[in-house]
XYZ file of C-alpha atoms in Angstrom:
639
model
C -26.211 -3.430 -30.169
C -23.265 -5.174 -29.176
C -21.660 -7.154 -32.322
C -18.044 -8.413 -32.798
C -15.499 -8.277 -36.581
C -12.711 -9.051 -36.841
C -10.964 -8.250 -40.401
C -7.697 -7.561 -41.397
C -6.918 -4.700 -43.246
C -3.878 -3.060 -45.468
C -3.901 1.380 -44.056
C -3.108 3.131 -47.200
C -3.023 6.613 -46.358
C 0.606 6.553 -46.363
C 3.310 4.466 -48.523
C 3.704 1.601 -45.450
C 1.298 -0.449 -45.526
C 1.015 -2.952 -42.225
C -1.009 -6.228 -41.638
C -3.462 -4.278 -38.729
C -6.243 -6.471 -36.759
C -9.953 -4.242 -37.402
C -12.325 -5.826 -33.644
C -15.193 -3.357 -33.396
C -16.434 -3.952 -29.792
C -20.631 -2.209 -30.009
C -21.855 -1.254 -32.273
C -24.462 2.119 -31.356
C -28.364 2.633 -32.612
C -28.884 5.428 -34.536
C -29.710 7.776 -32.595
C -27.070 7.021 -30.369
C -24.493 8.581 -28.700
C -20.804 7.927 -26.967
C -20.564 11.139 -23.926
C -16.881 11.461 -24.798
C -16.459 13.885 -22.228
C -19.279 14.097 -19.855
C -17.801 15.911 -16.653
C -14.618 16.358 -18.515
C -11.480 13.698 -16.291
C -14.348 12.106 -14.515
C -15.570 10.882 -18.071
C -17.377 7.289 -17.493
C -15.447 6.403 -21.054
C -12.537 4.183 -20.449
C -10.006 1.338 -22.033
C -7.926 -1.306 -20.676
C -5.450 -2.863 -22.862
C -3.921 -5.379 -21.059
C -6.505 -8.743 -21.242
C -6.692 -10.563 -23.943
C -9.803 -9.114 -24.496
C -10.379 -5.647 -24.561
C -11.593 -3.739 -21.711
C -13.626 -1.126 -21.321
C -16.742 0.731 -19.964
C -18.437 3.955 -22.224
C -21.630 5.985 -21.104
C -24.047 6.442 -24.411
C -27.320 9.337 -24.538
C -29.570 9.463 -26.942
C -28.573 12.566 -30.183
C -32.470 13.987 -29.722
C -33.124 17.347 -27.113
C -32.992 16.631 -23.765
C -30.537 13.623 -24.757
C -28.813 14.222 -21.424
C -31.750 12.854 -19.723
C -31.918 9.495 -20.916
C -28.830 8.048 -20.650
C -26.604 5.158 -20.730
C -24.123 2.311 -18.919
C -22.738 -0.109 -21.115
C -18.853 -2.950 -19.638
C -17.550 -4.706 -21.487
C -19.742 -5.162 -24.020
C -23.136 -5.358 -21.460
C -26.148 -3.036 -20.630
C -24.668 -2.500 -16.610
C -27.204 0.209 -16.268
C -30.537 2.841 -18.058
C -31.111 5.597 -15.691
C -32.629 9.605 -16.907
C -28.908 10.610 -16.149
C -25.489 8.884 -14.334
C -23.903 10.672 -12.344
C -20.112 10.573 -11.342
C -19.822 9.981 -7.355
C -17.084 11.735 -6.513
C -17.666 16.410 -9.263
C -16.868 15.013 -12.197
C -15.317 11.275 -11.239
C -17.064 8.246 -11.900
C -16.633 4.947 -10.516
C -16.994 2.059 -12.108
C -14.807 -0.941 -12.043
C -14.042 -2.356 -15.724
C -11.974 -5.467 -14.032
C -15.663 -6.788 -12.017
C -18.308 -4.382 -12.582
C -19.697 -5.370 -8.837
C -16.505 -3.805 -7.403
C -18.246 -0.053 -8.907
C -20.035 2.608 -7.322
C -22.880 4.066 -9.022
C -25.181 7.250 -8.230
C -27.886 8.523 -11.247
C -31.175 9.002 -11.377
C -34.684 7.702 -12.164
C -37.329 11.109 -12.996
C -36.858 13.310 -9.604
C -35.798 10.649 -7.278
C -31.697 9.096 -6.669
C -30.565 5.818 -6.507
C -27.320 4.201 -5.763
C -25.013 1.396 -6.430
C -22.982 0.021 -4.492
C -21.185 -4.000 -4.566
C -23.837 -4.700 -6.833
C -27.047 -3.810 -4.694
C -29.035 -0.462 -5.404
C -29.526 1.958 -2.827
C -33.431 4.255 -3.093
C -35.187 6.118 -4.388
C -34.750 8.841 -1.999
C -34.695 12.254 -3.067
C -31.094 13.624 -2.567
C -28.287 10.777 -2.589
C -23.919 11.320 -2.844
C -21.535 8.923 -2.079
C -19.491 12.304 0.286
C -15.169 11.089 0.056
C -12.819 12.666 2.091
C -9.347 11.551 2.395
C -9.222 7.498 2.843
C -7.712 6.542 6.458
C -7.692 2.404 6.863
C -9.066 -0.566 4.836
C -11.212 0.002 1.573
C -15.038 1.463 2.681
C -13.427 4.294 4.378
C -15.380 6.248 1.415
C -17.567 4.180 0.758
C -20.642 5.686 2.709
C -23.158 6.857 1.097
C -25.554 9.736 2.650
C -29.218 10.961 0.822
C -31.843 12.734 2.089
C -35.336 12.319 2.593
C -38.286 13.960 4.103
C -35.518 16.022 6.213
C -33.580 14.259 7.554
C -29.909 13.294 6.885
C -29.183 9.117 7.165
C -26.288 7.039 5.697
C -26.218 4.292 4.615
C -22.463 2.500 6.257
C -20.885 -0.293 3.980
C -21.724 -2.958 6.233
C -25.568 -2.588 4.862
C -26.403 -0.592 8.307
C -28.608 3.001 8.262
C -27.996 5.975 11.174
C -29.070 8.991 11.526
C -25.847 10.995 10.328
C -24.523 13.205 13.678
C -24.745 16.953 12.760
C -21.430 19.047 12.305
C -20.159 22.131 10.474
C -20.497 23.089 8.271
C -16.686 24.588 5.310
C -17.437 26.207 2.140
C -17.815 22.141 0.568
C -19.747 19.770 0.707
C -18.608 17.649 4.140
C -16.227 13.946 3.434
C -16.947 11.335 5.385
C -15.885 8.299 5.694
C -16.437 4.802 8.154
C -13.449 3.003 10.211
C -14.528 -0.319 11.309
C -12.882 -2.222 14.311
C -12.049 -5.664 14.168
C -12.993 -8.366 16.062
C -16.486 -6.447 17.297
C -19.817 -4.404 15.179
C -18.035 -0.857 16.321
C -16.787 2.078 13.563
C -15.533 5.844 14.018
C -16.910 7.633 11.678
C -14.899 10.828 10.521
C -17.020 14.035 9.701
C -14.891 16.284 7.666
C -15.503 20.540 7.039
C -14.031 20.688 4.301
C -12.537 25.024 3.218
C -11.232 26.339 0.098
C -7.737 25.782 2.809
C -7.859 22.497 2.924
C -5.038 23.510 6.731
C -8.564 24.999 8.220
C -10.737 21.919 7.700
C -12.127 20.883 10.481
C -12.295 17.288 11.371
C -15.258 15.356 13.600
C -14.742 12.272 15.165
C -17.573 10.106 16.481
C -18.001 6.558 18.310
C -19.978 4.185 16.439
C -22.859 8.199 16.920
C -21.335 9.147 19.711
C -18.972 12.578 19.680
C -15.438 12.497 20.860
C -13.984 14.850 19.507
C -12.416 17.031 17.189
C -8.818 17.882 14.990
C -8.008 20.514 12.574
C -6.246 19.946 9.547
C -5.883 18.309 5.352
C -6.752 15.049 7.189
C -6.577 13.186 9.900
C -3.710 11.170 10.732
C -4.971 8.663 13.959
C -2.610 5.957 15.995
C -5.603 3.587 15.714
C -4.678 -0.396 17.522
C -7.373 -3.419 17.901
C -7.164 -6.551 19.720
C -8.333 -9.839 18.898
C -10.963 -8.967 21.507
C -12.661 -5.411 20.107
C -10.969 -3.449 22.036
C -9.352 -0.448 20.503
C -7.114 1.989 21.551
C -6.945 5.676 19.481
C -5.027 9.070 19.830
C -6.711 11.650 17.423
C -4.534 15.131 17.601
C -4.460 15.653 21.794
C -6.391 12.555 22.955
C -6.192 9.616 23.580
C -8.914 7.458 23.475
C -9.029 3.379 25.389
C -12.740 1.506 24.137
C -14.369 5.572 23.774
C -12.926 6.653 26.608
C -11.144 8.674 27.300
C -7.900 8.600 29.451
C -5.207 10.548 27.602
C -6.532 14.819 27.304
C -2.923 16.120 26.713
C -1.209 19.647 25.668
C 1.702 19.286 23.790
C 2.128 15.263 22.143
C 1.540 11.620 22.066
C 3.076 8.250 20.132
C 1.372 5.189 21.387
C 4.000 2.639 21.698
C 1.838 -0.987 21.991
C -1.721 -2.056 22.415
C -1.810 -5.696 24.288
C -4.773 -8.353 23.782
C -5.364 -8.339 27.631
C -6.205 -4.185 27.273
C -2.741 -3.298 28.388
C -0.879 -0.272 26.927
C 2.167 1.882 26.884
C 2.039 5.547 25.775
C 4.579 8.537 25.739
C 3.246 12.053 25.815
C 5.398 15.165 25.924
C 5.057 18.706 25.145
C 8.111 21.629 24.974
C 9.051 21.222 28.548
C 8.698 17.199 29.088
C 7.878 13.654 28.421
C 6.452 10.593 30.083
C 5.619 7.965 30.238
C 1.112 6.576 31.071
C 1.971 2.759 31.237
C -1.611 0.974 31.765
C -2.038 3.976 33.937
C 0.107 4.779 36.023
C 2.504 8.616 35.251
C 5.830 7.168 34.833
C 9.698 7.978 34.226
C 9.505 11.862 33.513
C 11.963 13.111 31.159
C 13.386 16.195 30.522
C 12.801 18.376 27.465
C 17.127 17.376 26.155
C 15.764 13.650 26.571
C 14.896 11.511 23.657
C 12.560 8.513 24.523
C 13.513 5.509 21.233
C 11.476 2.930 21.815
C 9.670 1.550 23.936
C 7.068 -2.135 23.745
C 4.936 -4.085 26.732
C 3.100 -7.839 27.072
C 0.338 -8.747 27.554
C 1.325 -9.281 31.604
C 2.112 -5.775 31.632
C 6.200 -6.710 31.319
C 7.530 -3.565 29.245
C 10.744 -2.497 28.273
C 12.239 1.294 26.856
C 15.556 2.832 26.290
C 15.604 6.634 25.748
C 19.395 8.973 25.280
C 20.210 11.540 28.772
C 20.368 14.932 27.112
C 20.272 14.400 22.910
C 18.390 17.929 23.054
C 22.199 19.839 23.539
C 25.394 21.072 21.546
C 27.593 18.458 22.767
C 25.123 15.608 21.669
C 24.629 13.126 24.931
C 26.854 10.842 25.900
C 24.931 8.068 27.576
C 22.350 5.986 26.590
C 19.747 4.056 29.530
C 17.615 0.450 28.922
C 15.415 0.221 31.470
C 13.186 -3.339 31.897
C 10.573 -3.149 34.791
C 11.548 -0.364 36.334
C 15.268 -1.604 36.348
C 17.446 0.618 35.443
C 20.332 0.081 32.697
C 22.649 2.108 32.375
C 26.400 1.966 29.621
C 28.721 4.707 29.262
C 28.669 4.100 25.449
C 25.030 3.576 23.975
C 23.806 0.488 22.323
C 24.157 0.184 18.875
C 20.915 0.276 16.841
C 18.988 -0.678 13.746
C 19.770 -0.012 10.114
C 21.397 2.965 10.320
C 23.097 3.135 13.179
C 25.178 -0.131 12.386
C 26.153 0.598 9.015
C 27.106 3.913 9.131
C 30.557 2.647 11.099
C 31.240 0.887 8.082
C 30.421 3.126 5.349
C 31.719 6.286 6.548
C 34.622 4.585 8.820
C 33.659 6.760 11.799
C 32.960 5.550 15.552
C 29.264 7.523 15.362
C 27.126 3.919 15.931
C 24.093 6.931 15.496
C 20.255 7.072 17.620
C 18.754 3.620 17.231
C 17.741 0.566 18.904
C 16.052 -2.665 18.338
C 15.100 -3.602 22.401
C 12.448 -6.486 22.771
C 9.953 -8.367 25.164
C 8.182 -10.838 24.453
C 4.634 -12.372 26.475
C 7.092 -14.792 28.524
C 8.890 -11.804 29.593
C 12.187 -12.448 27.920
C 13.601 -9.581 26.212
C 17.101 -8.795 23.564
C 19.575 -5.575 22.664
C 22.174 -5.192 21.590
C 24.604 -3.174 22.792
C 27.943 -1.572 22.327
C 31.303 -1.252 24.819
C 35.413 -1.244 24.630
C 35.314 -0.715 20.063
C 32.700 -3.949 20.908
C 29.105 -6.024 19.594
C 26.986 -7.796 22.049
C 23.433 -9.415 22.715
C 21.385 -9.392 25.502
C 19.812 -11.427 26.483
C 17.562 -11.018 29.674
C 20.837 -11.589 32.309
C 23.575 -13.637 29.428
C 25.765 -11.488 27.210
C 27.180 -12.845 24.213
C 29.988 -11.712 22.306
C 32.008 -10.167 21.666
C 31.379 -9.121 17.531
C 33.402 -6.645 15.350
C 29.096 -5.272 13.860
C 26.325 -6.602 14.999
C 22.673 -6.148 14.230
C 18.921 -5.768 15.585
C 18.304 -9.909 17.318
C 15.275 -10.908 16.961
C 13.597 -12.822 18.700
C 9.618 -15.016 19.115
C 7.041 -15.446 21.992
C 9.195 -19.525 22.262
C 11.315 -17.183 23.656
C 13.973 -18.265 20.378
C 16.114 -15.312 19.055
C 18.736 -14.662 16.124
C 20.681 -12.074 14.650
C 23.339 -11.396 12.355
C 26.661 -10.448 13.423
C 30.529 -10.521 12.241
C 33.972 -10.752 12.760
C 36.548 -9.704 10.806
C 34.912 -9.671 7.153
C 32.613 -12.342 7.128
C 29.223 -12.571 8.199
C 27.058 -15.833 10.595
C 24.063 -16.138 11.720
C 23.542 -17.056 15.744
C 20.451 -18.933 16.293
C 19.893 -19.089 20.092
C 23.154 -19.022 20.462
C 24.474 -21.369 17.750
C 26.513 -19.459 15.416
C 26.885 -20.460 11.157
C 29.990 -21.092 8.930
C 30.659 -17.935 8.072
C 29.174 -16.213 5.199
C 30.884 -13.837 1.811
C 27.397 -11.513 3.140
C 23.732 -12.206 4.057
C 20.953 -10.939 5.402
C 19.544 -10.096 8.721
C 17.288 -13.426 10.083
C 13.221 -13.748 10.336
C 12.540 -16.054 13.405
C 9.059 -17.487 13.751
C 7.372 -20.380 16.137
C 11.852 -21.316 16.115
C 11.603 -21.808 13.013
C 14.335 -19.247 10.920
C 14.331 -17.866 7.830
C 17.695 -16.385 6.227
C 19.648 -15.620 3.103
C 23.619 -16.323 1.910
C 26.019 -15.332 -0.456
C 29.229 -17.241 -1.292
C 31.161 -17.272 -3.536
C 28.963 -14.814 -5.715
C 25.506 -16.921 -5.345
C 23.127 -15.530 -3.069
C 21.147 -19.417 -1.271
C 18.555 -19.354 1.084
C 18.274 -21.772 4.845
C 15.200 -22.352 5.779
C 15.082 -24.282 9.041
C 18.761 -25.463 7.793
C 17.729 -26.247 4.798
C 19.015 -24.774 1.684
C 17.209 -23.823 -1.930
C 19.527 -22.038 -4.078
C 22.726 -21.381 -6.037
C 21.056 -18.200 -7.253
C 22.220 -15.357 -9.027
C 21.064 -12.646 -7.686
C 19.554 -11.586 -4.081
C 19.868 -7.710 -3.094
C 21.839 -6.372 -0.959
C 21.150 -3.186 1.514
C 21.206 0.322 0.467
C 23.787 1.837 3.033
C 26.542 0.721 0.539
C 26.729 -3.118 0.293
C 27.404 -3.861 3.452
C 24.104 -7.291 3.501
C 21.684 -8.823 2.231
C 18.499 -6.951 1.850
C 16.161 -9.825 0.141
C 11.949 -9.975 0.189
C 10.606 -12.716 2.533
C 8.231 -13.677 5.317
C 8.458 -16.594 6.838
C 4.819 -17.656 8.859
C 4.540 -19.892 12.612
C 3.344 -22.380 10.840
C 7.690 -22.518 8.860
C 5.280 -21.191 5.794
C 7.672 -19.367 3.199
C 8.432 -16.812 0.980
C 10.643 -15.226 -1.017
C 12.044 -13.566 -4.234
C 14.946 -14.068 -6.509
C 16.762 -13.344 -9.845
C 18.340 -14.988 -12.531
C 19.934 -14.190 -15.686
C 17.707 -11.224 -14.922
C 14.749 -12.624 -14.691
C 12.343 -12.007 -11.787
C 10.853 -15.386 -9.916
C 9.011 -15.841 -6.445
C 9.797 -18.822 -4.381
C 6.700 -20.043 -2.329
C 7.248 -23.570 -0.096
C 9.488 -23.757 -2.904
C 7.054 -23.682 -4.866
C 8.650 -21.453 -8.025
C 6.267 -18.259 -10.149
C 8.528 -16.566 -12.822
C 6.969 -12.837 -13.730
C 5.795 -12.411 -15.513
C 7.685 -10.056 -18.273
C 11.061 -10.850 -18.973
C 13.302 -9.631 -21.573
C 11.618 -10.137 -24.716
C 8.746 -8.624 -22.904
C 10.314 -6.108 -20.710
C 13.504 -4.146 -21.170
C 13.607 -2.313 -17.929
C 15.033 -4.251 -15.028
C 12.757 -5.442 -12.388
C 11.447 -4.625 -9.173
C 11.095 -4.642 -5.328
C 14.617 -7.431 -5.156
C 16.456 -3.999 -7.114
C 18.957 -3.036 -4.190
C 23.248 -2.923 -4.993
C 23.244 -0.143 -7.458
C 20.264 -1.612 -9.533
C 17.074 0.906 -9.902
C 13.950 0.699 -9.123
C 11.872 0.143 -12.050
C 9.042 -1.448 -13.055
C 7.659 -3.985 -10.922
C 8.041 -6.810 -8.399
C 5.946 -9.393 -6.436
C 3.888 -8.283 -3.335
C 3.158 -10.932 -0.826
C -0.143 -11.655 1.039
C -1.634 -14.035 3.908
C -3.338 -16.927 2.371
C -5.327 -19.727 4.790
C -4.275 -22.766 2.799
C -0.448 -21.709 2.113
C 0.665 -19.385 4.030
C 1.274 -17.055 0.911
C 0.302 -16.336 -2.125
C 2.048 -12.949 -4.843
C 0.480 -11.099 -7.083
C 3.094 -8.795 -9.423
C 3.173 -5.191 -9.989
C 4.365 -3.981 -12.755
C 4.857 -0.258 -12.284
C 3.610 0.992 -15.549
C -0.239 1.802 -15.351
C -0.328 -0.170 -12.165
C -0.836 -3.265 -14.010
C -1.248 -6.414 -11.610
C -1.367 -10.022 -12.449
C -1.744 -13.020 -10.763
C 1.020 -15.308 -10.683
C -0.465 -17.416 -13.492
C -0.041 -14.097 -15.059
C -4.407 -12.908 -15.178
C -5.118 -9.791 -15.162
C -6.596 -8.924 -11.302
C -6.982 -5.318 -11.940
C -4.916 -2.006 -14.511
C -5.613 2.446 -13.859
C -7.533 2.326 -17.111
C -6.729 4.897 -20.009
C -9.469 7.087 -19.744
C -10.663 10.009 -22.754
C -9.503 13.112 -22.239
C -5.461 11.909 -22.637
C -3.731 13.462 -25.575
C -0.282 13.942 -26.839
C 0.543 9.966 -25.006
C 3.633 9.460 -26.013
C 3.960 4.968 -25.539
C 6.978 3.465 -26.836
C 8.092 -0.609 -26.420
C 11.349 0.149 -27.368
C 13.800 2.640 -29.051
C 12.787 1.396 -32.577
C 8.650 0.196 -32.008
C 6.782 3.825 -30.404
C 3.079 5.660 -30.937
C 2.174 8.962 -30.426
C -2.121 9.792 -30.370
C -3.915 12.475 -29.447
C -8.013 12.954 -28.472
C -8.168 15.561 -31.125
C -6.027 14.115 -34.128
C -8.133 11.318 -36.094
C -5.119 8.951 -35.949
C -2.756 7.645 -34.206
C 1.527 7.474 -35.177
C 2.781 4.447 -34.972
C 6.984 4.563 -35.432
C 5.505 8.040 -37.964
C 3.826 6.156 -40.329
C 0.231 7.486 -39.788
C -2.502 5.639 -39.234
C -7.322 5.219 -38.450
C -9.012 7.793 -39.288
C -12.339 8.534 -36.470
C -12.151 9.969 -33.427
C -9.557 8.846 -30.851
C -10.347 7.565 -27.174
C -7.612 6.311 -26.401
C -4.320 3.537 -26.938
C -2.321 1.696 -25.533
C 0.091 -0.736 -24.798
C -0.411 -4.977 -24.576
C 2.592 -6.692 -22.613
C 1.604 -9.427 -22.934
C 0.748 -10.261 -26.432
C 3.351 -7.472 -27.253
C 1.366 -4.821 -29.431
C 0.183 -1.797 -29.924
C -4.079 -1.050 -28.964
C -6.257 2.065 -29.652
C -9.824 2.493 -29.872
C -12.044 4.843 -31.971
C -15.278 6.211 -33.028
C -16.152 5.463 -36.899
C -19.286 6.671 -37.768
C -21.300 4.123 -35.781
C -19.299 2.403 -33.962
C -17.228 2.282 -31.472
C -14.028 -0.607 -32.094
C -9.887 -1.485 -31.735
C -7.053 -1.590 -34.044
C -4.532 -4.186 -33.052
C -0.828 -3.288 -34.437
C 1.493 -6.600 -33.581
C 5.165 -5.380 -32.648
C 7.680 -7.668 -35.152
C 10.240 -9.772 -33.279
């Protein structure tokens, strides 16, 4: 029975009185009770205090005999399900989404028959059913498989609704784990069935392509390398085996590393063991290296043209003396090795030593253009095809797009520059590595203690802060993105508040200094601590990019308008939890006590189920069961 009421009351069980709001979320019937500790930590009774209104779920059963055989699930005041018994989907865990009920996974019985519900659709009746959870790999649907039994048959319902016969597999100490990984641009999938043992290192994983057996691996989890192209072709590495569209192309006793897979099914794979390493370039075994050599990176384009770099005699006590870059079979040798990525390049400045590390960046596009940086005669250079640019006192990894446009960050003396297609920029105090895409270019720079962003020459700013890298503030390292249409997104700070800019439109972080004393976010760097939260960008079909703000405490996620998307709910078995807004205002709750402590004052008179702090409304909230009422109290924090 749903009932809501709002009442302003005064607690007088202490010498301190404070105005408190009381809100009745749900009123139980005379013979009903909430299942508070049903299946321990996986309780179906959950709360979130971050929205304007409290979000919650609760399992309700009858108080009479055999009452656990008649249960009701209520989410946000609505009855979602009534069943003989509502079961956890995995061991003692309920998967109830209190923000979007349609995304919940439900398992329940009606009489002696089993049912499952996923994405709002009910499946059943079955003789038996379960959600066989395994270690997730791939998309969010990976573990959303339903296994059921009918007339002695074991069948699987895949997340897309298809029903298949469960392949035979070995049995471990526990129930099988099952996950499915769909192959983009096709109707095919990988099926991984895991025989679980008490010692997880003994787990056995059988991998199927659709229902065709591929291979088996052992270990706690499965970590395949999976590559897809736009035509639905796939290349996958499972343990020692490599498969191309279901055909085993690399049963090599040792290890392998897939470097690339193209739409034209060109690929480059490194195979190795304790004695040798070689490359498989689209079916041809080439470039055998000895056990002391090391391959660093490799790329291949749609036409099968390739570039890679390796170090000669790297695994020796003396270290290596030469690096080799191979371009379509042509070997380029330097007496001293090419410059590398951020780590190696910055080590020379950060530590003041003449050592560039072991890293490099080699790029080749589908036109056959290639680019890399190198170091010779105490200077840095960038090679574009057969042409060289430089010398510089420092250069960072260059970037190349599919049209042959290139850009990179370099240093002359103490000033930094951006070079794009051979043209050098003005001098900056600090600069970021550029991103280039379809001729469009974005980078950030600092000048006279202010920060700016350049998008195709258009300057935005000034800003108070953009983050540095983590190697001694050698260069800027902001968060920004750029697509082939020239649409862009980045973050910055002004007056300690974080902002996101998407195609010139600015969005303010939902928490500012008044609401959150912790510094924010992915913008952190240059001595700042990674705490609080930050903007996370994602692709958008219209604007190119959209963003969410992720607040680390409770995994709170809100959209750009400040609407809560999700949060990790507070469950009923938490106890002894301390919640602090600031040094002055704090709250302690424990499920074994009939009250909460706020600033050392007692509030409440009933079974405390959960408590939390709402950053938006600046209030403490706690849920309590009083007689037959599910109630939330709200304590407003004074500014």
